[in-house]
Short mmCIF file of C-alpha atoms and ligand atoms in Angstrom, two decimals:
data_model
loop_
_atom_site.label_atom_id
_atom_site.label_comp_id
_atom_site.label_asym_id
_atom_site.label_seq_id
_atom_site.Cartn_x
_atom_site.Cartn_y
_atom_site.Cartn_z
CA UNK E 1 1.52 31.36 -4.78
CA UNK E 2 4.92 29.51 -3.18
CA UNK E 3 5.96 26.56 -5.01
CA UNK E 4 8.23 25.40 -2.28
CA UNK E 5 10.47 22.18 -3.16
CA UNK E 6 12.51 21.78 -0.14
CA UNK E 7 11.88 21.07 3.60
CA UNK E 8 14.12 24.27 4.32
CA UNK E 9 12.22 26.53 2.56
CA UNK E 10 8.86 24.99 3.70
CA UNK E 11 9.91 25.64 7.17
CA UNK E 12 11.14 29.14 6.41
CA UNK E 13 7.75 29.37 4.38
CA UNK E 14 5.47 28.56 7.78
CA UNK E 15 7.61 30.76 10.42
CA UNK E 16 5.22 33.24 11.49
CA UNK E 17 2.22 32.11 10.29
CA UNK E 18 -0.87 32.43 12.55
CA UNK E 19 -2.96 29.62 11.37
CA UNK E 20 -2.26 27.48 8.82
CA UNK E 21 -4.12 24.59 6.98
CA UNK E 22 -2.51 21.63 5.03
CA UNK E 23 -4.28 19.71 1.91
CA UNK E 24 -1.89 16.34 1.31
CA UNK E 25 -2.26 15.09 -2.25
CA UNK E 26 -0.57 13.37 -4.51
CA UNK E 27 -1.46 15.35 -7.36
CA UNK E 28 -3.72 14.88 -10.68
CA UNK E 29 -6.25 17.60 -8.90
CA UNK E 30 -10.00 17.31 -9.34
CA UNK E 31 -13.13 19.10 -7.57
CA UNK E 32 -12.53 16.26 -4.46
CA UNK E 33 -8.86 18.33 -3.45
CA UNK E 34 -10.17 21.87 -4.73
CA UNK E 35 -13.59 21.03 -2.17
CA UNK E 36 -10.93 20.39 0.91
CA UNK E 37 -8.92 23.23 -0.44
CA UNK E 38 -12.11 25.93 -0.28
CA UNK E 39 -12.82 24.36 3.18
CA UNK E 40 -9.35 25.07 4.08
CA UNK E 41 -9.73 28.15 3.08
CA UNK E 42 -12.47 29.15 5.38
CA UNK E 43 -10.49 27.85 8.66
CA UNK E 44 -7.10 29.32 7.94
CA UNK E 45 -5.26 31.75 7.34
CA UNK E 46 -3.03 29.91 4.70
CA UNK E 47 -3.58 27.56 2.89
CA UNK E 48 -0.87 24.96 1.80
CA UNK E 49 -1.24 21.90 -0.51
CA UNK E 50 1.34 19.53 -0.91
CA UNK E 51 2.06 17.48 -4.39
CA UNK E 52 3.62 14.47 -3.40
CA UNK E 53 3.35 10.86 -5.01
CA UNK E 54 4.68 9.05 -2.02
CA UNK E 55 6.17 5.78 -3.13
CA UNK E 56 5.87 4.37 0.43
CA UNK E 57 2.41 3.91 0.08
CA UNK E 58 2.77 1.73 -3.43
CA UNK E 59 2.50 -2.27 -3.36
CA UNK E 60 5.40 -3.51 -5.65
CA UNK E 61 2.51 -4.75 -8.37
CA UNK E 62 0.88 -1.48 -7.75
CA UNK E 63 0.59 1.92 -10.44
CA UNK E 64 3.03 3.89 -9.11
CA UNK E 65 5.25 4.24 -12.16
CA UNK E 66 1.67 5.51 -14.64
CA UNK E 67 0.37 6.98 -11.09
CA UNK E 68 -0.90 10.29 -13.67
CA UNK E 69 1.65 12.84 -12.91
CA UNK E 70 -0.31 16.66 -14.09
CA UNK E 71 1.95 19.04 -11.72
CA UNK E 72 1.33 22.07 -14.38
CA UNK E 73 -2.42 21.87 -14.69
CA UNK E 74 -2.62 21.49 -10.41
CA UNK E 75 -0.26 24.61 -10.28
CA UNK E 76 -2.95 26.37 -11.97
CA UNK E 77 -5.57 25.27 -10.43
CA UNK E 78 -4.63 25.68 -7.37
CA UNK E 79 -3.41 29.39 -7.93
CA UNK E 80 -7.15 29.74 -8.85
CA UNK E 81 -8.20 28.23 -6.27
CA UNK E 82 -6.33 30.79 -3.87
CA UNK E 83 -3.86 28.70 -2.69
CA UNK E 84 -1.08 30.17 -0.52
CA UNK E 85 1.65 27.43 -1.38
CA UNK E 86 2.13 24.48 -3.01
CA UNK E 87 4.78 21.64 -1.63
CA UNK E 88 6.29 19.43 -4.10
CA UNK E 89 9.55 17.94 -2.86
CA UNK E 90 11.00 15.19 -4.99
CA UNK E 91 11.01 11.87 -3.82
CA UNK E 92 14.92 12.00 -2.57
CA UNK E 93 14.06 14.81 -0.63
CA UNK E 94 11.73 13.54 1.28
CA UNK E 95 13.75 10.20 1.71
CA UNK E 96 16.86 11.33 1.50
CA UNK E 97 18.43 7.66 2.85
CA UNK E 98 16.80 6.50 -0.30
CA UNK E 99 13.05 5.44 -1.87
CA UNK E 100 12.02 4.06 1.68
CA UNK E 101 12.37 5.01 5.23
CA UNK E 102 13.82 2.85 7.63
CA UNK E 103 11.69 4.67 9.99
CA UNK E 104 8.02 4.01 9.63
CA UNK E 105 4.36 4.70 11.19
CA UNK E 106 2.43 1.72 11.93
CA UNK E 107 -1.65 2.24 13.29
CA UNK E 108 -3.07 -1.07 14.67
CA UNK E 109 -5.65 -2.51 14.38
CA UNK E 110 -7.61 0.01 11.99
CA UNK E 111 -5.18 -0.51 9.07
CA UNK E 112 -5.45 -4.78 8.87
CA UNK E 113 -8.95 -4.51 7.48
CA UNK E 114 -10.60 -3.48 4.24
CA UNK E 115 -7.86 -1.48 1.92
CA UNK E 116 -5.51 -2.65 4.43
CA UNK E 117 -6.07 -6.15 3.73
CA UNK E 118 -5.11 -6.29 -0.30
CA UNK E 119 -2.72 -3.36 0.32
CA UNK E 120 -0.74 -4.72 2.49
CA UNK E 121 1.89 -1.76 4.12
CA UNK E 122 0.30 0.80 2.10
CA UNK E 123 -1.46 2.42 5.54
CA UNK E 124 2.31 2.59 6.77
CA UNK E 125 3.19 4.81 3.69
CA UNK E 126 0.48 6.59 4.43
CA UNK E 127 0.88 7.44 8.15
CA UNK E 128 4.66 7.68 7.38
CA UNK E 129 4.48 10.20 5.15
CA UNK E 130 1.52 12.27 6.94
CA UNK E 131 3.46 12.71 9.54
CA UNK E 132 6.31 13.66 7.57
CA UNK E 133 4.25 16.30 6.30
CA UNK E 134 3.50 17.44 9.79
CA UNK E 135 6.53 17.63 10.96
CA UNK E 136 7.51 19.89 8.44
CA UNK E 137 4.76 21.94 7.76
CA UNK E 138 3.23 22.09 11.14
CA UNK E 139 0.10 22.83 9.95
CA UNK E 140 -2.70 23.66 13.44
CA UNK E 141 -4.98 21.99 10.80
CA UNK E 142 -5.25 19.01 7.85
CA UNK E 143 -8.18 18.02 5.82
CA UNK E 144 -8.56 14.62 3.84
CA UNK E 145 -11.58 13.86 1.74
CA UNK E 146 -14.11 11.14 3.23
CA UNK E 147 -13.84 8.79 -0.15
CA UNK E 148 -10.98 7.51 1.41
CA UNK E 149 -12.88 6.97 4.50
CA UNK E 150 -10.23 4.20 5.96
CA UNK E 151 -7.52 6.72 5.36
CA UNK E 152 -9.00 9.38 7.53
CA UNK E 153 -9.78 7.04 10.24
CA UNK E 154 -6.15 6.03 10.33
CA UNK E 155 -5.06 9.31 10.17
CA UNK E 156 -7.08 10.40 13.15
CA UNK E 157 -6.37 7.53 15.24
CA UNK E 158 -2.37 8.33 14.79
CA UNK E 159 -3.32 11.64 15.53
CA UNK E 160 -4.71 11.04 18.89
CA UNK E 161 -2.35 8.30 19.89
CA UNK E 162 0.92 10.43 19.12
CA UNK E 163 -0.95 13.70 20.65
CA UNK E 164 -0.03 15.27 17.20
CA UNK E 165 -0.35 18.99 17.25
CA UNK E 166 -3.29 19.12 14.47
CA UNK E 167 -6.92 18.48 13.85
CA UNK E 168 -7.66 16.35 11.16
CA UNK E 169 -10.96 17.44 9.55
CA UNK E 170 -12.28 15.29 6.75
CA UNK E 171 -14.79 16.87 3.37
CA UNK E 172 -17.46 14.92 1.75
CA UNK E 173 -17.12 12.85 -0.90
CA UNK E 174 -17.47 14.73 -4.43
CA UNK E 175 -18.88 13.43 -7.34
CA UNK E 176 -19.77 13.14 -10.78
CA UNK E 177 -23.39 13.75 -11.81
CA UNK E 178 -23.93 10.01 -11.80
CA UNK E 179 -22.90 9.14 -8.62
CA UNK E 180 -19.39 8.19 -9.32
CA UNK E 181 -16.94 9.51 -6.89
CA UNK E 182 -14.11 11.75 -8.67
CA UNK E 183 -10.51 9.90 -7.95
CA UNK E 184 -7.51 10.37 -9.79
CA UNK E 185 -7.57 6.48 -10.90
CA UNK E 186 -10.64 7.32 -12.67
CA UNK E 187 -8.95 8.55 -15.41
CA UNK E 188 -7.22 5.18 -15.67
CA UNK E 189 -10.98 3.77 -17.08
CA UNK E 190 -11.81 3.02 -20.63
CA UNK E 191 -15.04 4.24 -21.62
CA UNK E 192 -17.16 1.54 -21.37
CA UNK E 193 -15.64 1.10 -17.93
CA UNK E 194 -17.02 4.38 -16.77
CA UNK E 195 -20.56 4.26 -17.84
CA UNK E 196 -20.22 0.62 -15.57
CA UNK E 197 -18.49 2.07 -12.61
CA UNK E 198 -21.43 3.83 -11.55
CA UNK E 199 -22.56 0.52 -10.33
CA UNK E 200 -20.39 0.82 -7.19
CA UNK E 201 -22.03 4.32 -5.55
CA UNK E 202 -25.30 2.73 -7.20
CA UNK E 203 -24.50 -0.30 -5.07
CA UNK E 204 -23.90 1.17 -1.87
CA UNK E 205 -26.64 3.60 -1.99
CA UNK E 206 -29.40 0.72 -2.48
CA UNK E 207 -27.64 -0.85 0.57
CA UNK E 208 -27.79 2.24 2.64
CA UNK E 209 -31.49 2.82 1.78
CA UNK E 210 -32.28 -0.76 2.97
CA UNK E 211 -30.34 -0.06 6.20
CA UNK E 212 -32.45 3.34 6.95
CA UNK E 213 -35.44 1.12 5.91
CA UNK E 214 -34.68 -0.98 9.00
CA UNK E 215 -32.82 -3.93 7.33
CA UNK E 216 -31.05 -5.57 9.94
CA UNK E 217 -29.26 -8.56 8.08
CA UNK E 218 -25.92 -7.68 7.46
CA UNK E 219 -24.53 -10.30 5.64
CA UNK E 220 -27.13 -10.81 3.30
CA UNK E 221 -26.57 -6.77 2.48
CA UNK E 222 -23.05 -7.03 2.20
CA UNK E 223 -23.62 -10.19 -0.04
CA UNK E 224 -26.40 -8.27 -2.31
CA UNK E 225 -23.89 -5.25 -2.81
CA UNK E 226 -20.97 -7.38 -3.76
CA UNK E 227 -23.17 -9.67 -6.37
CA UNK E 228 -24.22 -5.90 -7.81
CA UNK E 229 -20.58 -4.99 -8.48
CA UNK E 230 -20.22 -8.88 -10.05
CA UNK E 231 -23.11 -8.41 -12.26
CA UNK E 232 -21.50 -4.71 -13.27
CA UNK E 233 -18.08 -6.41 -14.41
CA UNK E 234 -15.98 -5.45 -11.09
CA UNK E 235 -14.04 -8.22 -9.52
CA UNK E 236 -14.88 -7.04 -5.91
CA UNK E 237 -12.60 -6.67 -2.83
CA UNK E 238 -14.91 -5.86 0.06
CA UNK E 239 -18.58 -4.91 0.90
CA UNK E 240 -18.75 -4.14 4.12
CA UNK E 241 -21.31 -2.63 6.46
CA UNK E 242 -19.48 -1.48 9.35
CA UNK E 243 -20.11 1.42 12.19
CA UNK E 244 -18.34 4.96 11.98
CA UNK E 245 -14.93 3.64 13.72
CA UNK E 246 -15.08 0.51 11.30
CA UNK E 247 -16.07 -1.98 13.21
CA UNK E 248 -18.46 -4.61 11.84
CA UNK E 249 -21.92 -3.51 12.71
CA UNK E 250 -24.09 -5.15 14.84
CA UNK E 251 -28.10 -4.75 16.15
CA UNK E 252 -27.29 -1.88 18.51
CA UNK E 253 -25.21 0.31 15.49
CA UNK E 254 -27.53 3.48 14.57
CA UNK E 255 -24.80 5.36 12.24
CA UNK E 256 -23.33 2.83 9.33
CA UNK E 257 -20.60 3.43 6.91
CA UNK E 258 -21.06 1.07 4.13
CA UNK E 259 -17.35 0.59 2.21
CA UNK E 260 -17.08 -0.98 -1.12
CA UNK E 261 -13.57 -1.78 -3.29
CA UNK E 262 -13.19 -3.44 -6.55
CA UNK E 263 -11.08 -3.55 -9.40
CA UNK E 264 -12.82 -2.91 -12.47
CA UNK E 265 -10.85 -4.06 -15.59
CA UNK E 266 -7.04 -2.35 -14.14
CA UNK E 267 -8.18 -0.36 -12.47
CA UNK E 268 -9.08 -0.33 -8.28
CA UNK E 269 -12.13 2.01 -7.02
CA UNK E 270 -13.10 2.27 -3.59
CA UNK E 271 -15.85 3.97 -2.22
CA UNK E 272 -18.02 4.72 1.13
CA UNK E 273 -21.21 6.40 2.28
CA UNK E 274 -22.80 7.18 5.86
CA UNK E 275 -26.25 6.34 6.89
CA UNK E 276 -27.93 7.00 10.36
CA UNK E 277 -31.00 5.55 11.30
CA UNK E 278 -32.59 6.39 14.80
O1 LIG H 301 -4.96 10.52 -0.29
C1 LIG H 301 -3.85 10.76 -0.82
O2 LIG H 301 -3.75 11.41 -1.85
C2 LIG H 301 -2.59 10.24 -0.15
O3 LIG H 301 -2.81 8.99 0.44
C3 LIG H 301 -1.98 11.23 0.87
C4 LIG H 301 -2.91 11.46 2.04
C5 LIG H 301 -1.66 12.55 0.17
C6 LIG H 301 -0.67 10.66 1.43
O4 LIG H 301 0.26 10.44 0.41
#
């Protein structure tokens, strides 16, 4: 496996290659990136994942300084994994003008909602940086889990708009064998905060049984699931019941994504699940 640290050698790294997949990440791998990774695996020919803790995508209150930092242990895992190449430019390398970019990517719309609304600029990092990664990996494909449902919906939508050369495929959700989604901040949790954190996939999932069930009030849903994360110590964000391109649901919506974000003690969790009913 490559461990490629500049955007020189990551282009001389893709020349030639048939068909190539990317997995973005910022690092501190868990069985979420090594599920896209195996998935990547299966629709190309290489496989590259890059390490990058993008500082673009950071409020100025946010944890990018303690964001955990593991690059050995993700080496390894990754080499397990089967991984072709890793990416891991430092942060002047991939803004070389400074720790910004004058130059910026900015989705509509899609990104002044949910996350987007307490994070204010952070979809910008985001899109600014994915299509950084493009550009110099050209990969014909890029996977990003579904936990970060919002994320993949803005990466798609850029995607289409700038007729970017890549299909954006997004993996389930992983997670613990209580329910809890596995996220890098989780490590961030003190103990008692992780036996409560299972209240927010406990949350959504008794909201997305009463929506197959035939439920049709919305708000009184979205209020139940937020008053569940209260009662579990979270100071919620957002409970939302929306349709599969995020906007709010209404009486004709058969597929639902239900989002929920919180912060629970220091640390912020978001999650999302899918429900169709006919
Ligand atoms: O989901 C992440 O880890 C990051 O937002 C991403 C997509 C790697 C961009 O920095």
């Amino acid at each position: 496996m490559q461990i490629i640290k500049t955007v020189a050698e990551a282009r001389t790294w893709r020349a030639a290659k048939p068909r190539v997949a990317l997995v973005p990440t910022m690092g501190n791998l868990h069985a979420g990136h090594l599920s896209l990774v195996a998935a990547a695996r299966k629709i190309a020919d290489h496989v590259v994942v890059s390490i990058f803790v993008n500082p673009l995508q950071f409020g100025p209150n946010e944890d990018l300084a303690n964001y955990p930092r593991t690059f050995e242990a993700d080496v390894a895992a990754l080499e397990h994994a089967g991984v072709d190449a890793v990416f891991a430019p430092g942060v002047e390398e991939m803004y070389p003008a400074g720790g910004a970019s004058a130059t910026t990517v900015h989705v509509a719309g899609i990104t002044e909602m949910l996350c987007g609304t307490s994070r204010p600029g952070h979809f910008d990092g985001v899109a600014t940086v994915v299509t950084k990664l493009f550009n110099i990996l050209t990969p014909d494909s890029a996977l990003f889990g579904e936990k970060d449902y919002q994320q993949l919906a803005v990466v798609r939508r850029m995607a289409a708009d700038l007729a970017l050369p890549v299909v954006v495929e997004g993996g389930p959700t992983v997670r613990e064998a209580d329910g809890l989604a596995y996220s890098s901040r989780n490590a961030y949790l003190t103990p008692d905060e992780r036996r409560r954190a299972v209240a927010l996939s406990a949350a959504i999932d008794d909201v997305c049984a009463r929506l197959a069930a035939g439920q049709q009030d919305f708000r009184s849903l979205e209020a139940r699931g937020w008053a569940q994360l209260s009662d579990a110590g979270f100071d919620p964000d957002y409970f939302d019941i929306r349709d599969t391109d995020l906007a709010p649901a209404t009486r004709q919506t058969t597929a639902f994504r239900v989002l929920a974000a919180g912060r629970l003690g220091r640390t912020r969790l978001i999650d999302n699940k899918g429900i169709s009913r006919d």
